[in-house]
Amino acid sequence: MPSNDTLDSTADKFISNVPMSSYNQSMYDQSRNMSGAFYVIPQANVTLGIQGYINSTLVLNVTYPYLTTEVGEVEGLVQLNTSGMVMAGTGKLAPQPVQLYSNDTLMSNSTAYLVSDNGTTAIFDIDDILRFTQIYVPKAGLDNSFAYPFRPWDNMPEVLANWAKTDPTTHFHYLTTTPEQFTREYMDFIFKYYPPGSFDIRPFNFTTVAQTFSIRRVNLIRVFQTFPQRKFVLVADTSNSDVMQDYPEMATLFPGQVSCILLRNTSATDPDMFFPYNTTGFQNVDNSTYMFFRTAEDLQGIDFWNGGCRNASVPQNVTFSYQQIPTAKDIATILGNGAGGGSSGIRLGALVSSVVVGLFLLL
């Protein structure tokens, strides 16, 4: 593992607004944990063995007959021991956790979830819907990742806790396109504030065009195809261009499976959000199956499990085109020639550098 000095030097390259001399211990921990991810190296040609336990009972013990790939991956179906410990998997059941350990070491561990064929799966993006990130403000997005400990957006922990309490059979799935190196930080954050659930994250594998540029779509399609009888609630924010395309596309590709799409209208709740987004994909989607919202409170009381998707008190007024297009005054402000503009946070860097930060975090 690199020294703290090396980790600090690495993190300092991404932090612009917060001098490291002002850090407290939690900020040092955050920056070192994140910068340490850059030193994660995939392990090729390794024999992988996995043991799985349910309530301390061994239900899986397998050694793959082939080695890990050059990106440290191995894939294959495994057979569980169904000696009364593993649920049948049919009907509407709560996900069943399986504790996994790799190669007889407690250091390599994770949790898998056995999900039944019926019920509701809620799929969440993470940044700027569950985590306060401000990816659309490049400097703030990096500082909120490398300097400040991860923190929730609004009172979303309460919202998801209520969902889990309302229907304990709900399967929570966290699907982000953050690079795989940062998995531990993101999982630690989610499991600290939100219901436990499964994860999809951007893998090291960049061998196909789809895996490189459309990984969210690839992962969404795999989940939908795996559970053709389940209903899905899709949750994200409008600052993600891929979400604005992929979520309505799922409603078209898998008719009847998407019960609700919920999108935080980021520009309506954060004056620093000045990045255009496109709502055209929703033009042919049943408008009773999606809602744009402003605050986490807008999501309270919606009965997704019985077909609900709208809060009547939240106005919609959706037009199907690019939104948040800069006006002449905005452009003048961006270029520094307009009057005022201090509170809006609008600047040329927010439009240009967002692309750079987006490529780094790939959210």
Short mmCIF file of C-alpha atoms in Angstrom, two decimals:
data_model
loop_
_atom_site.label_atom_id
_atom_site.label_comp_id
_atom_site.label_asym_id
_atom_site.label_seq_id
_atom_site.Cartn_x
_atom_site.Cartn_y
_atom_site.Cartn_z
CA MET A 1 0.00 0.00 0.00
CA PRO A 2 1.39 3.47 -0.85
CA SER A 3 2.49 5.71 2.01
CA ASN A 4 0.25 8.47 3.36
CA ASP A 5 2.49 11.05 1.70
CA THR A 6 1.98 9.37 -1.67
CA LEU A 7 -1.78 9.14 -1.13
CA ASP A 8 -1.96 12.79 -0.04
CA SER A 9 0.00 13.87 -3.10
CA THR A 10 -2.33 11.89 -5.35
CA ALA A 11 -5.48 13.29 -3.74
CA ASP A 12 -4.15 16.85 -3.87
CA LYS A 13 -4.20 16.72 -7.67
CA PHE A 14 -8.00 16.39 -7.59
CA ILE A 15 -8.82 18.85 -4.82
CA SER A 16 -9.01 22.50 -5.80
CA ASN A 17 -10.96 24.44 -3.19
CA VAL A 18 -9.85 22.88 0.09
CA PRO A 19 -6.20 23.20 1.20
CA MET A 20 -4.94 20.00 2.81
CA SER A 21 -3.53 22.08 5.65
CA SER A 22 -7.15 22.63 6.78
CA TYR A 23 -8.04 18.93 6.88
CA ASN A 24 -9.32 17.17 9.97
CA GLN A 25 -8.75 13.43 10.43
CA SER A 26 -11.98 12.36 8.73
CA MET A 27 -11.03 14.39 5.64
CA TYR A 28 -7.57 12.80 5.54
CA ASP A 29 -9.20 9.38 5.81
CA GLN A 30 -11.56 10.21 2.96
CA SER A 31 -8.90 11.53 0.59
CA ARG A 32 -6.54 8.62 1.31
CA ASN A 33 -9.24 6.01 0.83
CA MET A 34 -10.25 7.52 -2.51
CA SER A 35 -6.73 8.13 -3.81
CA GLY A 36 -5.73 4.63 -2.70
CA ALA A 37 -8.18 3.29 -5.27
CA PHE A 38 -5.84 4.45 -8.01
CA TYR A 39 -3.35 1.86 -6.82
CA VAL A 40 -5.75 -1.07 -7.15
CA ILE A 41 -4.26 -3.52 -9.64
CA PRO A 42 -6.32 -6.32 -11.23
CA GLN A 43 -4.94 -9.77 -10.48
CA ALA A 44 -4.73 -11.98 -13.56
CA ASN A 45 -4.13 -15.75 -13.66
CA VAL A 46 -5.40 -16.37 -10.14
CA THR A 47 -7.37 -19.46 -9.10
CA LEU A 48 -10.52 -18.23 -7.38
CA GLY A 49 -12.30 -20.20 -4.69
CA ILE A 50 -15.54 -19.00 -3.08
CA GLN A 51 -17.34 -20.13 0.05
CA GLY A 52 -20.87 -18.96 0.77
CA TYR A 53 -22.77 -19.06 4.07
CA ILE A 54 -26.36 -18.51 5.14
CA ASN A 55 -26.70 -18.11 8.90
CA SER A 56 -23.24 -19.67 9.33
CA THR A 57 -24.24 -22.75 7.32
CA LEU A 58 -22.06 -23.52 4.29
CA VAL A 59 -24.21 -23.47 1.12
CA LEU A 60 -21.49 -22.90 -1.49
CA ASN A 61 -17.94 -24.14 -1.85
CA VAL A 62 -16.52 -23.90 -5.34
CA THR A 63 -13.16 -23.41 -7.02
CA TYR A 64 -13.40 -22.11 -10.56
CA PRO A 65 -11.69 -24.42 -13.08
CA TYR A 66 -10.17 -21.47 -14.95
CA LEU A 67 -8.00 -18.51 -13.99
CA THR A 68 -8.96 -14.86 -13.66
CA THR A 69 -8.68 -12.75 -16.81
CA GLU A 70 -6.23 -9.91 -17.41
CA VAL A 71 -8.74 -7.56 -15.75
CA GLY A 72 -9.04 -9.79 -12.68
CA GLU A 73 -12.47 -11.20 -13.52
CA VAL A 74 -13.97 -14.66 -13.56
CA GLU A 75 -17.55 -15.50 -14.48
CA GLY A 76 -19.63 -18.63 -14.29
CA LEU A 77 -22.75 -20.22 -12.80
CA VAL A 78 -22.47 -21.96 -9.46
CA GLN A 79 -24.70 -24.52 -7.75
CA LEU A 80 -25.89 -23.79 -4.21
CA ASN A 81 -26.46 -26.47 -1.61
CA THR A 82 -30.22 -26.36 -1.12
CA SER A 83 -30.33 -28.33 2.13
CA GLY A 84 -33.23 -26.37 3.56
CA MET A 85 -31.27 -23.13 3.89
CA VAL A 86 -31.85 -21.63 0.43
CA MET A 87 -35.33 -20.28 -0.33
CA ALA A 88 -37.21 -21.72 -3.28
CA GLY A 89 -37.03 -18.43 -5.18
CA THR A 90 -40.61 -18.43 -6.41
CA GLY A 91 -43.20 -15.88 -5.35
CA LYS A 92 -42.79 -12.55 -3.61
CA LEU A 93 -40.07 -13.09 -1.00
CA ALA A 94 -37.56 -10.90 0.82
CA PRO A 95 -34.06 -11.13 -0.70
CA GLN A 96 -31.95 -13.74 1.08
CA PRO A 97 -28.36 -12.68 1.88
CA VAL A 98 -25.43 -15.04 1.33
CA GLN A 99 -22.10 -14.14 2.94
CA LEU A 100 -19.26 -14.84 0.49
CA TYR A 101 -15.57 -15.32 1.20
CA SER A 102 -12.81 -15.76 -1.34
CA ASN A 103 -9.89 -18.17 -1.09
CA ASP A 104 -10.40 -18.86 2.63
CA THR A 105 -9.68 -15.30 3.74
CA LEU A 106 -11.91 -12.93 5.69
CA MET A 107 -10.23 -10.02 3.87
CA SER A 108 -11.96 -10.90 0.57
CA ASN A 109 -15.63 -10.88 1.41
CA SER A 110 -18.94 -9.66 0.04
CA THR A 111 -22.67 -10.28 0.31
CA ALA A 112 -24.79 -11.75 -2.46
CA TYR A 113 -28.58 -11.57 -2.46
CA LEU A 114 -30.88 -14.32 -3.70
CA VAL A 115 -33.84 -12.55 -5.29
CA SER A 116 -37.16 -14.26 -5.98
CA ASP A 117 -38.85 -14.20 -9.39
CA ASN A 118 -41.71 -11.91 -8.30
CA GLY A 119 -41.87 -8.63 -6.39
CA THR A 120 -40.46 -5.12 -6.73
CA THR A 121 -36.85 -4.12 -7.39
CA ALA A 122 -35.91 -0.48 -6.78
CA ILE A 123 -32.84 0.52 -8.82
CA PHE A 124 -30.95 3.61 -7.69
CA ASP A 125 -28.20 5.68 -9.17
CA ILE A 126 -26.04 7.01 -6.33
CA ASP A 127 -24.47 10.40 -7.03
CA ASP A 128 -26.74 13.42 -6.60
CA ILE A 129 -29.71 11.26 -5.73
CA LEU A 130 -28.47 9.27 -2.72
CA ARG A 131 -25.14 11.07 -2.24
CA PHE A 132 -24.53 14.84 -2.30
CA THR A 133 -21.89 15.09 -5.03
CA GLN A 134 -22.58 17.97 -7.44
CA ILE A 135 -20.96 16.16 -10.33
CA TYR A 136 -22.21 18.97 -12.56
CA VAL A 137 -19.95 21.44 -10.74
CA PRO A 138 -16.52 19.96 -11.46
CA LYS A 139 -14.50 21.44 -8.59
CA ALA A 140 -17.24 20.75 -6.07
CA GLY A 141 -17.74 17.23 -7.42
CA LEU A 142 -14.08 16.40 -6.89
CA ASP A 143 -13.92 18.06 -3.47
CA ASN A 144 -17.05 16.20 -2.36
CA SER A 145 -15.37 12.96 -3.41
CA PHE A 146 -11.75 13.45 -2.31
CA ALA A 147 -11.90 15.97 0.55
CA TYR A 148 -15.22 15.60 2.34
CA PRO A 149 -16.64 12.32 3.65
CA PHE A 150 -19.60 11.06 1.63
CA ARG A 151 -22.93 12.36 2.90
CA PRO A 152 -26.56 11.76 1.85
CA TRP A 153 -28.56 14.06 -0.36
CA ASP A 154 -31.55 15.52 1.47
CA ASN A 155 -33.39 13.00 3.67
CA MET A 156 -33.21 10.11 1.22
CA PRO A 157 -32.12 7.69 3.99
CA GLU A 158 -35.51 8.22 5.64
CA VAL A 159 -37.32 7.73 2.33
CA LEU A 160 -35.63 4.41 1.59
CA ALA A 161 -36.03 3.25 5.18
CA ASN A 162 -39.77 3.86 4.83
CA TRP A 163 -39.85 1.91 1.57
CA ALA A 164 -38.09 -1.04 3.21
CA LYS A 165 -40.50 -0.90 6.14
CA THR A 166 -43.60 -0.61 3.92
CA ASP A 167 -42.69 -3.71 1.92
CA PRO A 168 -39.85 -5.80 3.42
CA THR A 169 -39.75 -7.92 0.25
CA THR A 170 -38.43 -4.95 -1.79
CA HIS A 171 -35.10 -5.66 -3.46
CA PHE A 172 -32.78 -2.62 -3.41
CA HIS A 173 -30.24 -2.53 -6.24
CA TYR A 174 -27.62 0.23 -6.48
CA LEU A 175 -26.46 0.72 -10.06
CA THR A 176 -23.76 3.30 -10.64
CA THR A 177 -21.21 3.77 -13.41
CA THR A 178 -18.47 4.77 -10.98
CA PRO A 179 -15.24 2.86 -11.75
CA GLU A 180 -14.80 -0.44 -9.96
CA GLN A 181 -11.77 0.84 -8.02
CA PHE A 182 -14.07 2.97 -5.85
CA THR A 183 -16.46 0.14 -4.98
CA ARG A 184 -15.45 -0.09 -1.32
CA GLU A 185 -16.02 3.62 -0.64
CA TYR A 186 -19.42 3.60 -2.32
CA MET A 187 -20.56 0.40 -0.64
CA ASP A 188 -19.45 1.61 2.78
CA PHE A 189 -21.47 4.78 2.24
CA ILE A 190 -24.60 2.97 1.03
CA PHE A 191 -24.59 0.43 3.84
CA LYS A 192 -24.08 3.18 6.41
CA TYR A 193 -27.16 5.16 5.36
CA TYR A 194 -29.40 2.98 3.19
CA PRO A 195 -31.01 -0.49 3.12
CA PRO A 196 -28.64 -3.32 2.18
CA GLY A 197 -28.81 -4.46 -1.41
CA SER A 198 -26.95 -5.62 -4.48
CA PHE A 199 -24.56 -3.53 -6.58
CA ASP A 200 -23.64 -2.96 -10.19
CA ILE A 201 -20.61 -0.79 -10.86
CA ARG A 202 -18.38 -0.02 -13.84
CA PRO A 203 -16.00 -2.99 -14.29
CA PHE A 204 -12.39 -2.89 -15.40
CA ASN A 205 -13.55 -4.58 -18.59
CA PHE A 206 -13.43 -2.09 -21.48
CA THR A 207 -13.23 -4.71 -24.21
CA THR A 208 -16.46 -3.75 -25.99
CA VAL A 209 -17.98 -0.45 -27.07
CA ALA A 210 -21.08 -1.10 -24.95
CA GLN A 211 -19.07 -1.82 -21.80
CA THR A 212 -17.03 1.33 -22.36
CA PHE A 213 -19.70 3.86 -23.30
CA SER A 214 -23.06 2.29 -22.33
CA ILE A 215 -22.36 0.32 -19.18
CA ARG A 216 -25.50 1.55 -17.39
CA ARG A 217 -27.66 0.31 -20.26
CA VAL A 218 -25.78 -3.02 -20.35
CA ASN A 219 -26.31 -3.54 -16.62
CA LEU A 220 -29.96 -2.47 -16.70
CA ILE A 221 -30.79 -4.85 -19.53
CA ARG A 222 -29.08 -7.74 -17.72
CA VAL A 223 -31.13 -7.12 -14.56
CA PHE A 224 -34.42 -6.84 -16.49
CA GLN A 225 -33.71 -10.00 -18.49
CA THR A 226 -32.76 -11.90 -15.33
CA PHE A 227 -36.08 -11.06 -13.63
CA PRO A 228 -38.77 -10.89 -16.35
CA GLN A 229 -41.62 -11.16 -13.83
CA ARG A 230 -40.46 -8.48 -11.40
CA LYS A 231 -41.60 -4.84 -11.38
CA PHE A 232 -39.00 -2.07 -11.33
CA VAL A 233 -38.82 1.40 -9.82
CA LEU A 234 -35.97 3.41 -11.38
CA VAL A 235 -34.55 6.38 -9.45
CA ALA A 236 -31.88 8.91 -10.50
CA ASP A 237 -31.42 12.62 -11.31
CA THR A 238 -31.53 14.71 -14.48
CA SER A 239 -27.81 15.53 -14.56
CA ASN A 240 -27.03 12.08 -16.01
CA SER A 241 -27.47 12.06 -19.78
CA ASP A 242 -27.35 8.25 -19.93
CA VAL A 243 -30.13 7.98 -17.34
CA MET A 244 -32.32 10.31 -19.40
CA GLN A 245 -31.94 7.89 -22.32
CA ASP A 246 -31.70 4.52 -20.61
CA TYR A 247 -34.55 4.74 -18.09
CA PRO A 248 -37.34 5.52 -20.59
CA GLU A 249 -35.82 2.97 -22.98
CA MET A 250 -36.31 0.24 -20.37
CA ALA A 251 -40.03 1.05 -20.33
CA THR A 252 -40.07 0.49 -24.11
CA LEU A 253 -37.86 -2.61 -24.22
CA PHE A 254 -39.62 -4.32 -21.30
CA PRO A 255 -43.32 -3.35 -21.47
CA GLY A 256 -45.14 -3.65 -18.17
CA GLN A 257 -42.03 -4.15 -16.05
CA VAL A 258 -41.25 -0.50 -15.27
CA SER A 259 -43.84 0.55 -12.72
CA CYS A 260 -42.28 3.95 -12.00
CA ILE A 261 -39.39 6.24 -13.02
CA LEU A 262 -38.45 8.92 -10.48
CA LEU A 263 -36.04 11.68 -11.46
CA ARG A 264 -34.78 14.45 -9.26
CA ASN A 265 -35.03 17.72 -11.21
CA THR A 266 -31.51 18.78 -10.28
CA SER A 267 -31.66 22.21 -11.92
CA ALA A 268 -34.80 23.06 -9.93
CA THR A 269 -33.11 22.32 -6.61
CA ASP A 270 -29.51 23.42 -7.15
CA PRO A 271 -28.71 26.80 -8.74
CA ASP A 272 -25.25 25.49 -9.62
CA MET A 273 -26.71 22.89 -11.99
CA PHE A 274 -26.31 24.40 -15.43
CA PHE A 275 -25.99 21.42 -17.72
CA PRO A 276 -28.62 20.72 -20.40
CA TYR A 277 -30.64 17.51 -20.19
CA ASN A 278 -32.96 15.89 -22.70
CA THR A 279 -36.49 14.70 -21.87
CA THR A 280 -37.31 13.52 -25.41
CA GLY A 281 -37.02 9.87 -24.39
CA PHE A 282 -40.15 10.21 -22.25
CA GLN A 283 -42.38 11.34 -25.10
CA ASN A 284 -43.79 7.86 -25.75
CA VAL A 285 -43.77 6.69 -22.13
CA ASP A 286 -47.06 6.56 -20.20
CA ASN A 287 -46.97 9.78 -18.15
CA SER A 288 -48.54 8.01 -15.18
CA THR A 289 -45.36 5.94 -14.83
CA TYR A 290 -42.81 8.71 -14.27
CA MET A 291 -42.40 11.76 -12.06
CA PHE A 292 -39.87 14.57 -11.88
CA PHE A 293 -39.44 15.73 -8.29
CA ARG A 294 -37.52 18.35 -6.35
CA THR A 295 -37.05 17.12 -2.80
CA ALA A 296 -36.93 13.75 -1.10
CA GLU A 297 -40.15 14.66 0.69
CA ASP A 298 -41.93 14.52 -2.69
CA LEU A 299 -41.43 10.74 -2.68
CA GLN A 300 -43.16 10.08 0.62
CA GLY A 301 -46.47 8.25 0.55
CA ILE A 302 -46.35 6.92 -3.03
CA ASP A 303 -47.61 3.34 -3.19
CA PHE A 304 -45.27 1.87 -5.81
CA TRP A 305 -46.17 -1.69 -4.86
CA ASN A 306 -49.75 -1.21 -6.06
CA GLY A 307 -49.10 0.80 -9.22
CA GLY A 308 -48.64 4.29 -7.76
CA CYS A 309 -46.01 6.66 -9.18
CA ARG A 310 -47.20 10.22 -8.65
CA ASN A 311 -47.45 12.71 -5.83
CA ALA A 312 -50.38 14.91 -6.85
CA SER A 313 -48.89 17.92 -5.08
CA VAL A 314 -45.77 17.88 -7.30
CA PRO A 315 -46.35 19.76 -10.59
CA GLN A 316 -44.96 18.15 -13.73
CA ASN A 317 -45.36 20.35 -16.84
CA VAL A 318 -42.93 18.19 -18.81
CA THR A 319 -41.99 19.24 -22.33
CA PHE A 320 -40.10 16.84 -24.56
CA SER A 321 -36.90 18.55 -25.64
CA TYR A 322 -33.59 19.73 -24.29
CA GLN A 323 -34.02 21.56 -21.00
CA GLN A 324 -31.79 24.12 -19.29
CA ILE A 325 -30.54 25.63 -22.57
CA PRO A 326 -28.35 28.69 -21.81
CA THR A 327 -29.85 32.07 -22.69
CA ALA A 328 -27.82 34.95 -24.12
CA LYS A 329 -27.60 36.43 -20.63
CA ASP A 330 -26.43 33.09 -19.24
CA ILE A 331 -23.73 32.83 -21.89
CA ALA A 332 -22.57 36.35 -21.13
CA THR A 333 -22.37 35.40 -17.46
CA ILE A 334 -20.49 32.21 -18.30
CA LEU A 335 -17.96 34.18 -20.28
CA GLY A 336 -17.61 36.67 -17.43
CA ASN A 337 -19.08 39.59 -19.40
CA GLY A 338 -22.55 39.67 -17.88
CA ALA A 339 -23.72 41.66 -14.91
CA GLY A 340 -24.05 39.83 -11.61
CA GLY A 341 -24.07 36.08 -11.78
CA GLY A 342 -22.40 35.43 -8.44
CA SER A 343 -25.14 33.40 -6.78
CA SER A 344 -25.94 31.29 -9.82
CA GLY A 345 -22.54 29.66 -9.85
CA ILE A 346 -22.74 29.61 -13.66
CA ARG A 347 -19.41 29.66 -15.38
CA LEU A 348 -17.77 28.33 -18.48
CA GLY A 349 -15.93 25.68 -16.49
CA ALA A 350 -19.22 24.16 -15.37
CA LEU A 351 -20.02 23.37 -18.98
CA VAL A 352 -16.58 22.42 -20.22
CA SER A 353 -15.01 20.78 -17.18
CA SER A 354 -18.12 18.77 -16.38
CA VAL A 355 -17.25 16.60 -19.35
CA VAL A 356 -13.78 16.01 -17.92
CA VAL A 357 -15.07 15.17 -14.45
CA GLY A 358 -17.76 13.00 -15.95
CA LEU A 359 -15.13 10.99 -17.79
CA PHE A 360 -13.18 10.60 -14.55
CA LEU A 361 -16.07 9.53 -12.33
CA LEU A 362 -18.12 8.12 -15.24
CA LEU A 363 -21.36 8.65 -13.38
#
